[in-house]
């Protein structure tokens, strides 16, 4: 709320993050991390999801991975539409004292990196921290959940450090991922409980969502 309601908070916050990039090595690491790590999320989620059909140890996580996958597939077009109509300029365009590590395409609000980082990891993080009749929490899963959370947070906020996004862009991207994940989790549970989702039609759904992601990455 502070970020959204305080005048010039976005500029002040981003300016302070900009000042952290004084070391060339750190700036280079930040550039490669924020630019390239995004491209690991969708392929890894898809690979593990497809593997869950065959690998016994992954089978119980198939629906969790499916939730992460459809959250990405549905959320990315929604986010791109919001970007298109909000048309918020990148920080370096609005403020002359802000510089970025590189000039990305598109508009600033909201952050696609933040959305994808949390949409792709949050269902898995929650699953790893759950202990019930189906999932059993242990120290290894807790450690993996912490690592995934660190990855999601660091990738999201690296966008501010890179000068590509304001804090509000990142927070909205994270919030959208959380909201959409919960909404789709409720829908997915209802489909499973009513028998409207089974192994056969799940594969067709996965194919449709894969095509949706590919089309979005190509055209939007």
Short mmCIF file of C-alpha atoms in Angstrom, two decimals:
data_model
loop_
_atom_site.label_atom_id
_atom_site.label_comp_id
_atom_site.label_asym_id
_atom_site.label_seq_id
_atom_site.Cartn_x
_atom_site.Cartn_y
_atom_site.Cartn_z
CA UNK A 1 0.00 0.00 0.00
CA UNK A 2 2.89 2.38 0.79
CA UNK A 3 4.34 1.86 -2.69
CA UNK A 4 1.02 2.60 -4.36
CA UNK A 5 -0.15 5.53 -2.21
CA UNK A 6 3.06 7.45 -1.45
CA UNK A 7 3.90 10.10 -4.10
CA UNK A 8 7.25 9.47 -5.88
CA UNK A 9 7.89 6.35 -3.78
CA UNK A 10 8.48 4.32 -6.95
CA UNK A 11 11.14 6.76 -8.15
CA UNK A 12 12.87 6.98 -4.77
CA UNK A 13 12.91 3.20 -4.31
CA UNK A 14 14.23 2.55 -7.82
CA UNK A 15 16.88 5.25 -7.49
CA UNK A 16 18.22 3.57 -4.35
CA UNK A 17 18.35 0.22 -6.12
CA UNK A 18 20.15 1.85 -9.06
CA UNK A 19 22.90 3.05 -6.74
CA UNK A 20 23.72 -0.56 -5.79
CA UNK A 21 25.09 -1.29 -9.27
CA UNK A 22 28.42 0.49 -8.80
CA UNK A 23 30.53 -2.67 -9.12
CA UNK A 24 30.91 -3.77 -12.80
CA UNK A 25 31.08 -7.48 -11.90
CA UNK A 26 27.91 -7.28 -9.82
CA UNK A 27 26.17 -5.34 -12.60
CA UNK A 28 27.18 -8.02 -15.13
CA UNK A 29 25.91 -10.82 -12.89
CA UNK A 30 22.67 -8.94 -12.40
CA UNK A 31 22.28 -8.51 -16.15
CA UNK A 32 22.77 -12.19 -16.99
CA UNK A 33 20.59 -13.32 -14.09
CA UNK A 34 17.65 -11.02 -14.79
CA UNK A 35 17.83 -11.44 -18.57
CA UNK A 36 18.33 -15.19 -18.98
CA UNK A 37 16.91 -16.94 -15.90
CA UNK A 38 13.35 -16.18 -16.99
CA UNK A 39 13.74 -18.56 -19.92
CA UNK A 40 14.33 -21.51 -17.57
CA UNK A 41 10.92 -21.34 -15.87
CA UNK A 42 8.44 -22.50 -18.53
CA UNK A 43 10.68 -25.24 -20.06
CA UNK A 44 11.49 -26.72 -16.62
CA UNK A 45 7.85 -26.71 -15.47
CA UNK A 46 6.81 -28.35 -18.75
CA UNK A 47 9.62 -30.95 -18.65
CA UNK A 48 8.83 -32.00 -15.07
CA UNK A 49 5.10 -32.05 -15.81
CA UNK A 50 5.56 -34.34 -18.82
CA UNK A 51 7.98 -36.51 -16.84
CA UNK A 52 5.32 -36.89 -14.12
CA UNK A 53 3.28 -39.07 -16.48
CA UNK A 54 6.07 -41.68 -16.55
CA UNK A 55 8.33 -41.22 -13.51
CA UNK A 56 6.74 -42.80 -10.44
CA UNK A 57 8.33 -40.42 -7.93
CA UNK A 58 6.89 -37.44 -9.80
CA UNK A 59 3.37 -38.80 -10.39
CA UNK A 60 1.93 -37.44 -7.16
CA UNK A 61 3.14 -33.94 -8.15
CA UNK A 62 1.54 -34.02 -11.61
CA UNK A 63 -1.48 -31.92 -10.66
CA UNK A 64 0.74 -29.43 -8.84
CA UNK A 65 2.92 -29.04 -11.93
CA UNK A 66 -0.20 -28.85 -14.09
CA UNK A 67 -1.46 -26.00 -11.89
CA UNK A 68 1.84 -24.15 -12.31
CA UNK A 69 1.73 -24.74 -16.06
CA UNK A 70 -1.84 -23.51 -16.61
CA UNK A 71 -1.24 -20.51 -14.34
CA UNK A 72 1.61 -19.53 -16.65
CA UNK A 73 -0.35 -20.33 -19.82
CA UNK A 74 -3.42 -18.32 -18.83
CA UNK A 75 -1.63 -15.58 -16.93
CA UNK A 76 0.94 -14.55 -19.55
CA UNK A 77 -1.67 -13.41 -22.13
CA UNK A 78 -3.63 -11.62 -19.37
CA UNK A 79 -0.46 -9.86 -18.26
CA UNK A 80 0.43 -8.86 -21.82
CA UNK A 81 -3.06 -7.40 -22.32
CA UNK A 82 -2.67 -5.38 -19.10
CA UNK A 83 0.72 -4.16 -20.36
CA UNK A 84 -0.82 -3.15 -23.67
CA UNK A 85 -3.63 -1.09 -22.17
CA UNK A 86 -1.81 0.34 -19.14
CA UNK A 87 1.06 1.53 -21.39
CA UNK A 88 3.28 2.62 -18.48
CA UNK A 89 6.69 3.68 -19.88
CA UNK A 90 9.89 2.06 -18.66
CA UNK A 91 11.59 3.83 -15.73
CA UNK A 92 14.49 5.26 -17.77
CA UNK A 93 11.97 6.93 -20.08
CA UNK A 94 10.10 8.62 -17.24
CA UNK A 95 13.15 9.65 -15.18
CA UNK A 96 16.45 10.88 -16.58
CA UNK A 97 18.35 9.92 -13.42
CA UNK A 98 17.40 6.24 -13.84
CA UNK A 99 19.49 4.00 -16.07
CA UNK A 100 18.89 0.37 -16.98
CA UNK A 101 21.24 -2.51 -17.68
CA UNK A 102 19.58 -2.98 -21.05
CA UNK A 103 16.65 -1.56 -22.99
CA UNK A 104 13.87 -4.14 -23.05
CA UNK A 105 10.88 -4.06 -25.34
CA UNK A 106 7.34 -3.39 -24.19
CA UNK A 107 5.98 -1.37 -21.32
CA UNK A 108 6.71 -1.43 -17.62
CA UNK A 109 3.50 -2.36 -15.79
CA UNK A 110 3.22 -5.11 -14.63
CA UNK A 111 6.41 -7.19 -14.41
CA UNK A 112 6.27 -10.34 -16.50
CA UNK A 113 9.39 -11.71 -14.81
CA UNK A 114 7.80 -11.38 -11.36
CA UNK A 115 4.60 -13.02 -12.56
CA UNK A 116 6.34 -15.96 -14.20
CA UNK A 117 8.76 -16.45 -11.30
CA UNK A 118 5.92 -16.86 -8.80
CA UNK A 119 3.39 -18.54 -11.10
CA UNK A 120 5.93 -21.23 -11.96
CA UNK A 121 7.21 -21.87 -8.44
CA UNK A 122 4.50 -21.00 -5.90
CA UNK A 123 2.34 -24.14 -6.42
CA UNK A 124 5.46 -26.28 -5.96
CA UNK A 125 6.61 -24.31 -2.91
CA UNK A 126 3.22 -24.74 -1.22
CA UNK A 127 3.22 -28.44 -2.10
CA UNK A 128 6.69 -28.97 -0.60
CA UNK A 129 5.61 -27.24 2.63
CA UNK A 130 2.35 -29.22 2.90
CA UNK A 131 2.04 -32.19 5.21
CA UNK A 132 -1.25 -34.07 4.97
CA UNK A 133 -2.56 -37.48 3.97
CA UNK A 134 -1.11 -37.17 0.47
CA UNK A 135 2.02 -35.02 0.73
CA UNK A 136 4.65 -35.50 3.41
CA UNK A 137 6.89 -32.59 4.36
CA UNK A 138 10.54 -33.32 5.16
CA UNK A 139 13.78 -31.37 5.50
CA UNK A 140 14.76 -31.86 1.86
CA UNK A 141 11.42 -30.52 0.62
CA UNK A 142 11.63 -27.57 3.01
CA UNK A 143 15.12 -26.77 1.70
CA UNK A 144 13.90 -27.02 -1.91
CA UNK A 145 10.92 -24.78 -1.11
CA UNK A 146 13.24 -22.17 0.41
CA UNK A 147 15.53 -22.29 -2.64
CA UNK A 148 12.57 -21.87 -5.00
CA UNK A 149 11.27 -18.96 -2.95
CA UNK A 150 14.71 -17.30 -2.97
CA UNK A 151 14.83 -17.77 -6.75
CA UNK A 152 11.35 -16.27 -7.26
CA UNK A 153 12.02 -13.27 -5.01
CA UNK A 154 15.52 -12.60 -6.34
CA UNK A 155 14.43 -12.83 -9.99
CA UNK A 156 11.47 -10.54 -9.32
CA UNK A 157 13.47 -7.86 -7.54
CA UNK A 158 16.40 -8.14 -9.94
CA UNK A 159 14.09 -6.31 -12.35
CA UNK A 160 14.23 -3.27 -10.08
CA UNK A 161 17.98 -3.62 -9.69
CA UNK A 162 18.31 -3.77 -13.48
CA UNK A 163 16.29 -0.56 -13.80
CA UNK A 164 13.60 -2.30 -15.86
CA UNK A 165 10.64 -2.01 -13.47
CA UNK A 166 9.21 -0.02 -10.60
CA UNK A 167 8.38 -1.67 -7.29
CA UNK A 168 4.65 -1.47 -8.06
CA UNK A 169 5.23 -3.36 -11.33
CA UNK A 170 6.88 -6.21 -9.45
CA UNK A 171 4.33 -6.31 -6.63
CA UNK A 172 1.41 -6.40 -9.07
CA UNK A 173 3.05 -9.23 -11.04
CA UNK A 174 3.49 -11.26 -7.84
CA UNK A 175 -0.06 -10.48 -6.70
CA UNK A 176 -1.52 -11.51 -10.06
CA UNK A 177 0.36 -14.82 -9.90
CA UNK A 178 -0.99 -15.53 -6.40
CA UNK A 179 -4.57 -14.57 -7.26
CA UNK A 180 -4.65 -16.57 -10.49
CA UNK A 181 -3.02 -19.61 -8.86
CA UNK A 182 -5.65 -19.71 -6.08
CA UNK A 183 -8.49 -19.23 -8.57
CA UNK A 184 -7.22 -22.00 -10.85
CA UNK A 185 -6.49 -24.30 -7.88
CA UNK A 186 -10.14 -24.03 -6.79
CA UNK A 187 -11.31 -24.68 -10.36
CA UNK A 188 -8.92 -27.61 -10.76
CA UNK A 189 -10.14 -29.19 -7.51
CA UNK A 190 -13.75 -28.83 -8.65
CA UNK A 191 -12.96 -30.47 -12.00
CA UNK A 192 -11.22 -33.36 -10.25
CA UNK A 193 -14.00 -33.81 -7.67
CA UNK A 194 -16.70 -33.85 -10.35
CA UNK A 195 -14.75 -36.19 -12.62
CA UNK A 196 -14.55 -33.63 -15.41
CA UNK A 197 -10.76 -33.88 -15.48
CA UNK A 198 -9.09 -37.22 -16.07
CA UNK A 199 -5.83 -38.50 -17.49
CA UNK A 200 -7.16 -38.61 -21.05
CA UNK A 201 -8.56 -35.09 -21.34
CA UNK A 202 -5.77 -33.68 -19.16
CA UNK A 203 -3.31 -34.39 -21.98
CA UNK A 204 -5.50 -32.48 -24.41
CA UNK A 205 -5.75 -29.58 -21.98
CA UNK A 206 -1.96 -29.59 -21.61
CA UNK A 207 -1.55 -29.52 -25.40
CA UNK A 208 -3.92 -26.55 -25.71
CA UNK A 209 -2.10 -24.64 -22.97
CA UNK A 210 1.27 -25.41 -24.58
CA UNK A 211 0.04 -23.99 -27.89
CA UNK A 212 -1.32 -20.95 -26.02
CA UNK A 213 2.08 -20.25 -24.45
CA UNK A 214 3.92 -20.70 -27.76
CA UNK A 215 1.53 -18.36 -29.59
CA UNK A 216 1.84 -15.79 -26.82
CA UNK A 217 5.64 -15.89 -26.87
CA UNK A 218 5.68 -15.51 -30.66
CA UNK A 219 3.05 -12.84 -31.22
CA UNK A 220 2.69 -10.82 -27.99
#
